[in-house]
XYZ file of C-alpha atoms in Angstrom:
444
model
C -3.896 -20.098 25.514
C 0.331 -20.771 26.013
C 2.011 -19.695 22.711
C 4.757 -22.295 22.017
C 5.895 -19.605 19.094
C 6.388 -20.693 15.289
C 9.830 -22.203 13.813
C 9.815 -21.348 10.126
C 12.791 -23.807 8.889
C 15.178 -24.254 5.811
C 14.379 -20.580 4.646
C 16.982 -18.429 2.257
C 17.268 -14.843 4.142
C 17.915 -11.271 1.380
C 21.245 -10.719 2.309
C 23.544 -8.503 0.114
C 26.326 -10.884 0.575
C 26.363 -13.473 -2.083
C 28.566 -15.785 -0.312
C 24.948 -15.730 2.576
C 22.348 -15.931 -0.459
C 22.784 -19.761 -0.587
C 22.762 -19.966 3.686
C 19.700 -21.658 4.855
C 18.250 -20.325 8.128
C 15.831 -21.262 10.935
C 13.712 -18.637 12.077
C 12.093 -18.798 15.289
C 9.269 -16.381 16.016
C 7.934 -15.939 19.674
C 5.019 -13.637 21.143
C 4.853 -11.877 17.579
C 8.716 -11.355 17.147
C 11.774 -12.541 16.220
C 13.384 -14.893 18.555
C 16.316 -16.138 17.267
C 17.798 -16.425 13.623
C 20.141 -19.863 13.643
C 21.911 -21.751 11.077
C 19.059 -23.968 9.389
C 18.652 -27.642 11.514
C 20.006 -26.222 14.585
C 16.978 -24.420 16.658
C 15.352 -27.240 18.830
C 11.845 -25.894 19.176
C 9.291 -26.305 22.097
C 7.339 -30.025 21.653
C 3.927 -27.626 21.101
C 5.876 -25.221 18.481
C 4.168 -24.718 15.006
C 7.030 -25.870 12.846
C 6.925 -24.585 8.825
C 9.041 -26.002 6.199
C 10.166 -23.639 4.035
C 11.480 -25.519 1.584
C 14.636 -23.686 0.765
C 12.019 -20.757 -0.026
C 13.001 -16.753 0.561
C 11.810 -15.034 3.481
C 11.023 -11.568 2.875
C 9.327 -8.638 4.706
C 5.582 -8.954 4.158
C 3.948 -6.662 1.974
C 1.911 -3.699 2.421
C -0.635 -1.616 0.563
C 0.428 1.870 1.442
C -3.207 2.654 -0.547
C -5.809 0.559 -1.720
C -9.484 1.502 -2.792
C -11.530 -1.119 -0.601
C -14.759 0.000 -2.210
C -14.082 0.617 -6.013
C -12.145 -2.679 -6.448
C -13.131 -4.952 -9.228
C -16.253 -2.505 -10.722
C -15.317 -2.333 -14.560
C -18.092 -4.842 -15.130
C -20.654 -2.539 -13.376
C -19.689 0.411 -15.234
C -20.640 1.867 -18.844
C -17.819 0.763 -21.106
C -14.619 3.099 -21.629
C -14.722 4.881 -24.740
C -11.712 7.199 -24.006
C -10.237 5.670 -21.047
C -9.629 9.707 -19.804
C -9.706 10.675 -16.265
C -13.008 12.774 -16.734
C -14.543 9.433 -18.556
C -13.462 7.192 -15.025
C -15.268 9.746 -12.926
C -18.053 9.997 -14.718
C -18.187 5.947 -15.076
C -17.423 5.064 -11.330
C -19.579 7.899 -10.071
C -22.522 6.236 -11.970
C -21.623 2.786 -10.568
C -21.052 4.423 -7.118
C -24.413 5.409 -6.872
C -25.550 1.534 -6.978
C -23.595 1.083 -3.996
C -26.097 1.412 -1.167
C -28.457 -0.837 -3.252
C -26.281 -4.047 -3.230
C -24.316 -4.162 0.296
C -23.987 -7.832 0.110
C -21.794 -6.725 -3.698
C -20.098 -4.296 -1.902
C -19.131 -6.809 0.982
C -18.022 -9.634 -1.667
C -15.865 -7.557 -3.484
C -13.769 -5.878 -0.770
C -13.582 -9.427 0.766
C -12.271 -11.153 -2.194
C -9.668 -8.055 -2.551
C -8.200 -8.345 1.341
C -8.329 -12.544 0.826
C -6.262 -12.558 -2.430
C -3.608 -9.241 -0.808
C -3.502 -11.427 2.327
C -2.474 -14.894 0.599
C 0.164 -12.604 -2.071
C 1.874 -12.077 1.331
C 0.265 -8.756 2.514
C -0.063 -7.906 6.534
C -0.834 -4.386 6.684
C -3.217 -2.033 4.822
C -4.478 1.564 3.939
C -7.356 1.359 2.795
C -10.125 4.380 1.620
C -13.663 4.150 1.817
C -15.650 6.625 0.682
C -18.054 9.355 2.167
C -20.537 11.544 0.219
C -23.960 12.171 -0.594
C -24.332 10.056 -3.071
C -23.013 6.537 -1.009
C -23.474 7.912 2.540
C -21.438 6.025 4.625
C -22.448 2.323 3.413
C -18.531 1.936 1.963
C -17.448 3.191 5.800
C -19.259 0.824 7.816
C -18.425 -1.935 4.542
C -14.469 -1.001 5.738
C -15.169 -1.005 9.579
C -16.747 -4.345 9.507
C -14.090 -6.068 7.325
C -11.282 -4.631 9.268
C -12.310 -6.071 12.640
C -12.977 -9.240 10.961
C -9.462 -9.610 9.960
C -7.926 -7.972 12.662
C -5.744 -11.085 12.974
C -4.855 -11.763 9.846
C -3.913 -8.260 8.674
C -4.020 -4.569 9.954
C -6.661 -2.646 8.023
C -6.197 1.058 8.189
C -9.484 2.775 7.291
C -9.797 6.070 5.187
C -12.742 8.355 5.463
C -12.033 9.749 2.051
C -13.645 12.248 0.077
C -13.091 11.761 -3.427
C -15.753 14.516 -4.331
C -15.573 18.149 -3.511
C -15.973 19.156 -0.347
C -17.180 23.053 -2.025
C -20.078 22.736 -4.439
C -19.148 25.370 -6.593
C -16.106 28.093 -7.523
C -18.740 30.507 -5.901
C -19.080 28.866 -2.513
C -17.433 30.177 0.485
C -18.337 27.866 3.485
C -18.185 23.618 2.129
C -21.145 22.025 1.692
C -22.752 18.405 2.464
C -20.170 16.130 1.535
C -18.060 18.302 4.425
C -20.369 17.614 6.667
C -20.648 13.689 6.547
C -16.664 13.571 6.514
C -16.917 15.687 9.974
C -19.465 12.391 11.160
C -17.216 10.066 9.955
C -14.121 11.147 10.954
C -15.560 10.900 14.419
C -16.078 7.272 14.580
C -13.442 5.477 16.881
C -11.924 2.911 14.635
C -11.044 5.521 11.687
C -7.576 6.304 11.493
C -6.885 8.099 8.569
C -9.012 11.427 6.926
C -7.895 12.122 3.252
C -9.380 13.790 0.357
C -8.024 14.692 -3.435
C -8.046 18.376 -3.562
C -8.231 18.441 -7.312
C -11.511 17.617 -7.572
C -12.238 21.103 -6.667
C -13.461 23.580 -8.574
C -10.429 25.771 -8.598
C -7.090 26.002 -6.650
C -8.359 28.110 -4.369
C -10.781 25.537 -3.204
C -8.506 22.988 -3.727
C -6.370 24.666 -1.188
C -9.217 25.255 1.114
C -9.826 21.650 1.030
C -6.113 20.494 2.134
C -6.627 23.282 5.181
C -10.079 21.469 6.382
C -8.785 17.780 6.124
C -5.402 18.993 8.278
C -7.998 20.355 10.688
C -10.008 17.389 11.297
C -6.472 15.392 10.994
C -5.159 17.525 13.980
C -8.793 17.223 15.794
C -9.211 14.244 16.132
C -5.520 13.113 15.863
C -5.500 11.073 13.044
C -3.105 10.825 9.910
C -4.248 12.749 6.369
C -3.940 11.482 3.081
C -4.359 13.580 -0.055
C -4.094 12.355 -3.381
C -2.064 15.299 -4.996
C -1.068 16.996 -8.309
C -2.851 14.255 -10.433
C -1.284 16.058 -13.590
C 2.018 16.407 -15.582
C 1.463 20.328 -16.213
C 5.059 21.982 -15.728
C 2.913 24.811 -15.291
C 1.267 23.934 -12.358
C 2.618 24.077 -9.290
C 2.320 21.415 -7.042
C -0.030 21.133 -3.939
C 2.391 19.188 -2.236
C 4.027 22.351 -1.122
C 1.224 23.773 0.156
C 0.728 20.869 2.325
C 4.031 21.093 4.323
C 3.063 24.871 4.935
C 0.208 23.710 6.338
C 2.082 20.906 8.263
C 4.246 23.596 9.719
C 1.689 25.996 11.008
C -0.129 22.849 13.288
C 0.818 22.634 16.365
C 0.382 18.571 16.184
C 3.469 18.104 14.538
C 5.921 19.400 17.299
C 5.041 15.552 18.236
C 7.098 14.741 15.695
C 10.151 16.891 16.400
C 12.235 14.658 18.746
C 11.857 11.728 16.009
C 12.607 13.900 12.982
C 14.851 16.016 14.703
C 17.684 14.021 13.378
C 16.843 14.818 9.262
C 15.572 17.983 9.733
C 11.719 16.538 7.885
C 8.242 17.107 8.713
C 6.347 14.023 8.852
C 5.559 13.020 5.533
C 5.661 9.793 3.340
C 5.417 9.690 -0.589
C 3.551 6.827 -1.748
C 3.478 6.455 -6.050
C 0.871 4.490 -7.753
C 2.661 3.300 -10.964
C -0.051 1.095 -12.780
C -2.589 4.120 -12.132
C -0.004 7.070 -13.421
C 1.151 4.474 -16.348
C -2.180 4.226 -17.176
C -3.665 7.148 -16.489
C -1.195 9.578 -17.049
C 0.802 11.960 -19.435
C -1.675 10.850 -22.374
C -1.885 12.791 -25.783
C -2.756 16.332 -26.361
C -5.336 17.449 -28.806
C -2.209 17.879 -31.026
C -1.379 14.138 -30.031
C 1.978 15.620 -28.517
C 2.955 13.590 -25.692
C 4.544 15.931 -23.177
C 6.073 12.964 -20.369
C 7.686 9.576 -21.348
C 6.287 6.463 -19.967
C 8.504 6.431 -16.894
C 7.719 9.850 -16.051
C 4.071 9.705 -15.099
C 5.192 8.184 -11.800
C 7.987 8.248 -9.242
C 11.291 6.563 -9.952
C 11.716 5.235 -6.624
C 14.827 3.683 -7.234
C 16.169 7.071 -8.472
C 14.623 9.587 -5.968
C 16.884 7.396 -3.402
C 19.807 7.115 -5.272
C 19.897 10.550 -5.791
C 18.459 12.555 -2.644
C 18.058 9.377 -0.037
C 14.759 9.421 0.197
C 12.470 6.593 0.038
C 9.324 6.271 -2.218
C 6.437 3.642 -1.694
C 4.863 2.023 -4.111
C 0.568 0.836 -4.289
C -1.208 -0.614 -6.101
C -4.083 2.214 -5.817
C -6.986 0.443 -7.957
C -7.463 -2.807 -9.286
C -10.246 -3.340 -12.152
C -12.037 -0.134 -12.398
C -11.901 2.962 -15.021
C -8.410 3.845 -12.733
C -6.942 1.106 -13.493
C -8.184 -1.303 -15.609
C -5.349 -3.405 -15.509
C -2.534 -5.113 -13.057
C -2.627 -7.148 -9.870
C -3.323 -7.029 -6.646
C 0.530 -8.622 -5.646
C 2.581 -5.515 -4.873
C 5.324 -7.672 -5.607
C 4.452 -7.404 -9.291
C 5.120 -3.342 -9.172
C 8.355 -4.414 -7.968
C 8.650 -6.520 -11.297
C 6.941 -3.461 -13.271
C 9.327 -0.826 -11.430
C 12.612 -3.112 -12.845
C 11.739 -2.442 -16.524
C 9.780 1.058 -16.020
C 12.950 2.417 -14.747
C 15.475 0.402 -16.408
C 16.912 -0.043 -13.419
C 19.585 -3.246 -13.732
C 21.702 -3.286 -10.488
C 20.790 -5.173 -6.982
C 20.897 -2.262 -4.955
C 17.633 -0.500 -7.274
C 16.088 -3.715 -6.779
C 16.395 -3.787 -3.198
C 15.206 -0.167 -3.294
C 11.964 -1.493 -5.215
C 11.441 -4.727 -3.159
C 11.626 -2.462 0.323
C 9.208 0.103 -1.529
C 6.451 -2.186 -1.591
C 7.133 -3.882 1.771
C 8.831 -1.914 4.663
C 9.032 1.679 2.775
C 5.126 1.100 2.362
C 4.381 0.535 6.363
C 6.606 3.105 7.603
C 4.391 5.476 4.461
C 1.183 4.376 6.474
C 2.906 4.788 10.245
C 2.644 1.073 10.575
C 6.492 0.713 11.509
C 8.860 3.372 11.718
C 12.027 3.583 9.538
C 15.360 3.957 11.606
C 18.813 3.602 9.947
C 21.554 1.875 12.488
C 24.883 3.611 12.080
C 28.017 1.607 11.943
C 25.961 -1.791 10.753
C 25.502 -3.515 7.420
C 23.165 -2.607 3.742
C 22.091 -6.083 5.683
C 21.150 -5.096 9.349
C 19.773 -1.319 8.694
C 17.767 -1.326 5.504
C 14.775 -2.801 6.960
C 14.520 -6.041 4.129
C 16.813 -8.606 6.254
C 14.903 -9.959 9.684
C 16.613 -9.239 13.095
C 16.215 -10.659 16.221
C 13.262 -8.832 18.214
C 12.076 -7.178 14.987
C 8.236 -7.672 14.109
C 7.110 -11.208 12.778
C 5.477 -10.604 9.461
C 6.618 -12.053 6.555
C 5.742 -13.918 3.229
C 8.044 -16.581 2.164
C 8.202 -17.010 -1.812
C 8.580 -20.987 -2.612
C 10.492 -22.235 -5.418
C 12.701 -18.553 -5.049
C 16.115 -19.409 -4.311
C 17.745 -15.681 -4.420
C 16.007 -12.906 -2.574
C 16.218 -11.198 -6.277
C 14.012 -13.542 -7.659
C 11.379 -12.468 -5.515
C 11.629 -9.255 -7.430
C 12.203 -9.940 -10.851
C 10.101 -13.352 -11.209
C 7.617 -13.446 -8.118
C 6.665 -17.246 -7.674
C 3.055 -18.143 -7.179
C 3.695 -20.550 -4.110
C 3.822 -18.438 -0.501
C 3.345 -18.706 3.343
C 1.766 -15.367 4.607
C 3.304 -15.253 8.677
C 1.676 -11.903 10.559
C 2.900 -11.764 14.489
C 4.674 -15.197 14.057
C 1.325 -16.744 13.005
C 0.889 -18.255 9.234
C -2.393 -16.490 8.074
C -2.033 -17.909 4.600
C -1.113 -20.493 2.307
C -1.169 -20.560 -1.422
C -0.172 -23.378 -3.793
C -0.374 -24.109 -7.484
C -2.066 -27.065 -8.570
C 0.125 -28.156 -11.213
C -0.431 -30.567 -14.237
C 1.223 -30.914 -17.903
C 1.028 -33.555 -20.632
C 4.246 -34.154 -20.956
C 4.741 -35.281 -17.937
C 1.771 -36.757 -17.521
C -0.435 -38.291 -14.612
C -3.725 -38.092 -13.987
C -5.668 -34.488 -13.855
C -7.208 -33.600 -10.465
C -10.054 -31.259 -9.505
């Protein structure tokens, strides 16, 4: 079938410039890029085109869940309630709901379904998400993720994690890992995985724990896929971090001389931060038995805005968990921890808010290898930063209706969008609207 290509018309572009906010563009998309970017009213499209109105709307990069739990999503109803709301309380809960897994596939499906549907219409194209493997769910959430990612394989790209969220060594005695090892090793082998990850904190000691990043960079490097860990879940300024361990590790494998002609430029192993604010908010830095607080709110997660002000280098931001003993609260819309980063980290200027609107768009693809970040010498904040379109870049956006300024998209997300991935619209969402004041009839 001929692709005539997709015009999207009358659409605001987030350029630094304010004298260009106001400029109304036509965007013409072609064979899953960028065609040509003309002053709005001027691109004559081909009779068979797919023309979109945009309304005067804001075109921004689509979104991106750098990491999502496909399988735990929307659970606190299944659970025991929280009494503490502690870390050790939202194992023990989701564990116990975890094991009901394999007994209701069809709630399993439903839930993870609902979860990619509502990312997809918020504006999202691309996707980590982690499934889980061990004894006690087999690999019922693994073939849950394998199925739903082919099924939307044209809608959005679905990265699947075999992830152990258990310990991969049963006890501080053990010296080989046991059975939930083993099943990881199966699934890792499975064509359409592309990610293995693990939290080495779960173990039970460092030592383990650092046993456990050295296995999951083995299978990573054997069967070539990208690792994940979730790392240095604490705010203990005595403990030092994993994260270090994990570059020596990175440096030792022979997998990343890959890397070396496209790093070679920064000097940087291969590695992406991604935080997790509404988790660490939540979750983290709570009271002591003395009911000292040791971190202030801002602290339990990264300050993206900061970390690149300061040191130039870029943070991601997920959502992580959405309903469960994680993360009880928040959305699904990463645009909304762009809105939550602006008064976590007090950050008032345009630049921190571009910073915050790339974090959970472009920073969070090139995080997952989707894209790959390259800054162009010698051109504009505009042109290099990844948020404004150019011609032959990627087609996937979201356009946010009733937005007039690409800032408003970040500080006041509307509900109204147009979800493009490769030049195609994938979704629509619209607000049925109706007040007594002024009046009409009400409609179902």
């Amino acid at each position: 079938m001929a692709d005539f290509g997709t015009v999207i018309r009358n659409v605001r572009l987030p350029c630094t410039e304010h004298s260009e906010t106001s400029t109304a563009w036509d965007i013409a998309c072609l064979d899953g890029r960028v065609q040509s970017i003309t002053s709005s009213g001027s691109c004559i499209p081909h009779d068979n085109a797919l023309v979109v109105e945009a309304d005067g709307g804001v075109l921004v990069p689509s979104l991106c869940h750098s990491h999502i739990h496909l399988d735990k999503c929307f659970i606190l109803g299944q659970c025991d309630p929280l009494i503490t709301g502690s870390l050790p309380e939202a194992l023990q809960v989701t564990n116990k709901a975890k094991a009901e897994f394999p007994k209701d596939v069809n709630n399993l499906y439903a839930r993870a379904t609902y979860l990619i549907r509502e990312s997809v219409e918020s504006g999202v194209t691309a996707m980590r998400a982690f499934v889980e493997v061990d004894t006690t769910v087999g690999f019922t959430c693994l073939d849950m993720g394998l199925q739903l990612a082919k099924e939307w394989a044209e809608v959005c790209h679905i990265q699947i994690v075999a992830f152990a969220q258990e310990a991969l060594y049963e006890s501080a005695a053990s010296t080989e890992p046991g059975p939930n090892y083993n099943l990881l090793c199966d699934a890792v082998s499975r064509p359409d995985v592309s990610v293995v990850g693990s939290a080495p904190w779960v173990e039970p000691d460092r030592v383990h724990a650092l046993k456990n990043i050295e296995l999951i960079m083995s299978l990573a490097e054997k069967h070539d896929l990208h690792a994940d860990f979730h790392l240095d879940y604490n705010l203990d300024p005595g403990a030092v971090p994993m994260v270090w361990d994990v570059l020596q590790q990175m440096r030792q494998r022979s997998w990343c001389k890959k890397w070396a002609e496209l790093k070679r430029a920064t000097d940087t192993l291969p590695l992406e931060i991604v935080a997790l604010p509404q988790s660490d908010v939540y979750m983290m830095g709570r009271a002591d038995p003395r009911g000292r607080v040791s971190v202030p709110l801002a602290g339990r997660t990264i300050n993206a805005p900061q970390v690149y002000r300061d040191h130039g280098v870029r943070v991601a931001l997920s959502v992580n968990n959405v309903e469960n003993a994680f993360t009880p609260q928040g959305s699904l819309d990463p645009l909304t921890l762009a809105s939550l980063g602006v008064a976590l980290f007090q950050v008032g200027t345009e630049p921190d808010w571009r910073v915050l609107l790339r974090s959970v768009s472009t920073t969070s693809k090139e995080a997952i290898g989707v894209i790959h970040g390259d800054s162009v010498s010698g051109k504009s904040a505009d042109e290099s930063d990844g948020v404004v379109p150019r011609v032959g870049d990627p087609a996937d956006f979201v356009v946010v209706h009733g937005a007039r300024r690409w800032q408003s998209a970040v500080l006041s997300p509307g509900f109204d969008r147009t979800t493009f991935y490769k030049g195609n619209v994938v979704a629509r969402r619209r607000a049925q609207r109706w007040n007594a004041n002024t009046g009409g009839e009400i409609t179902n």
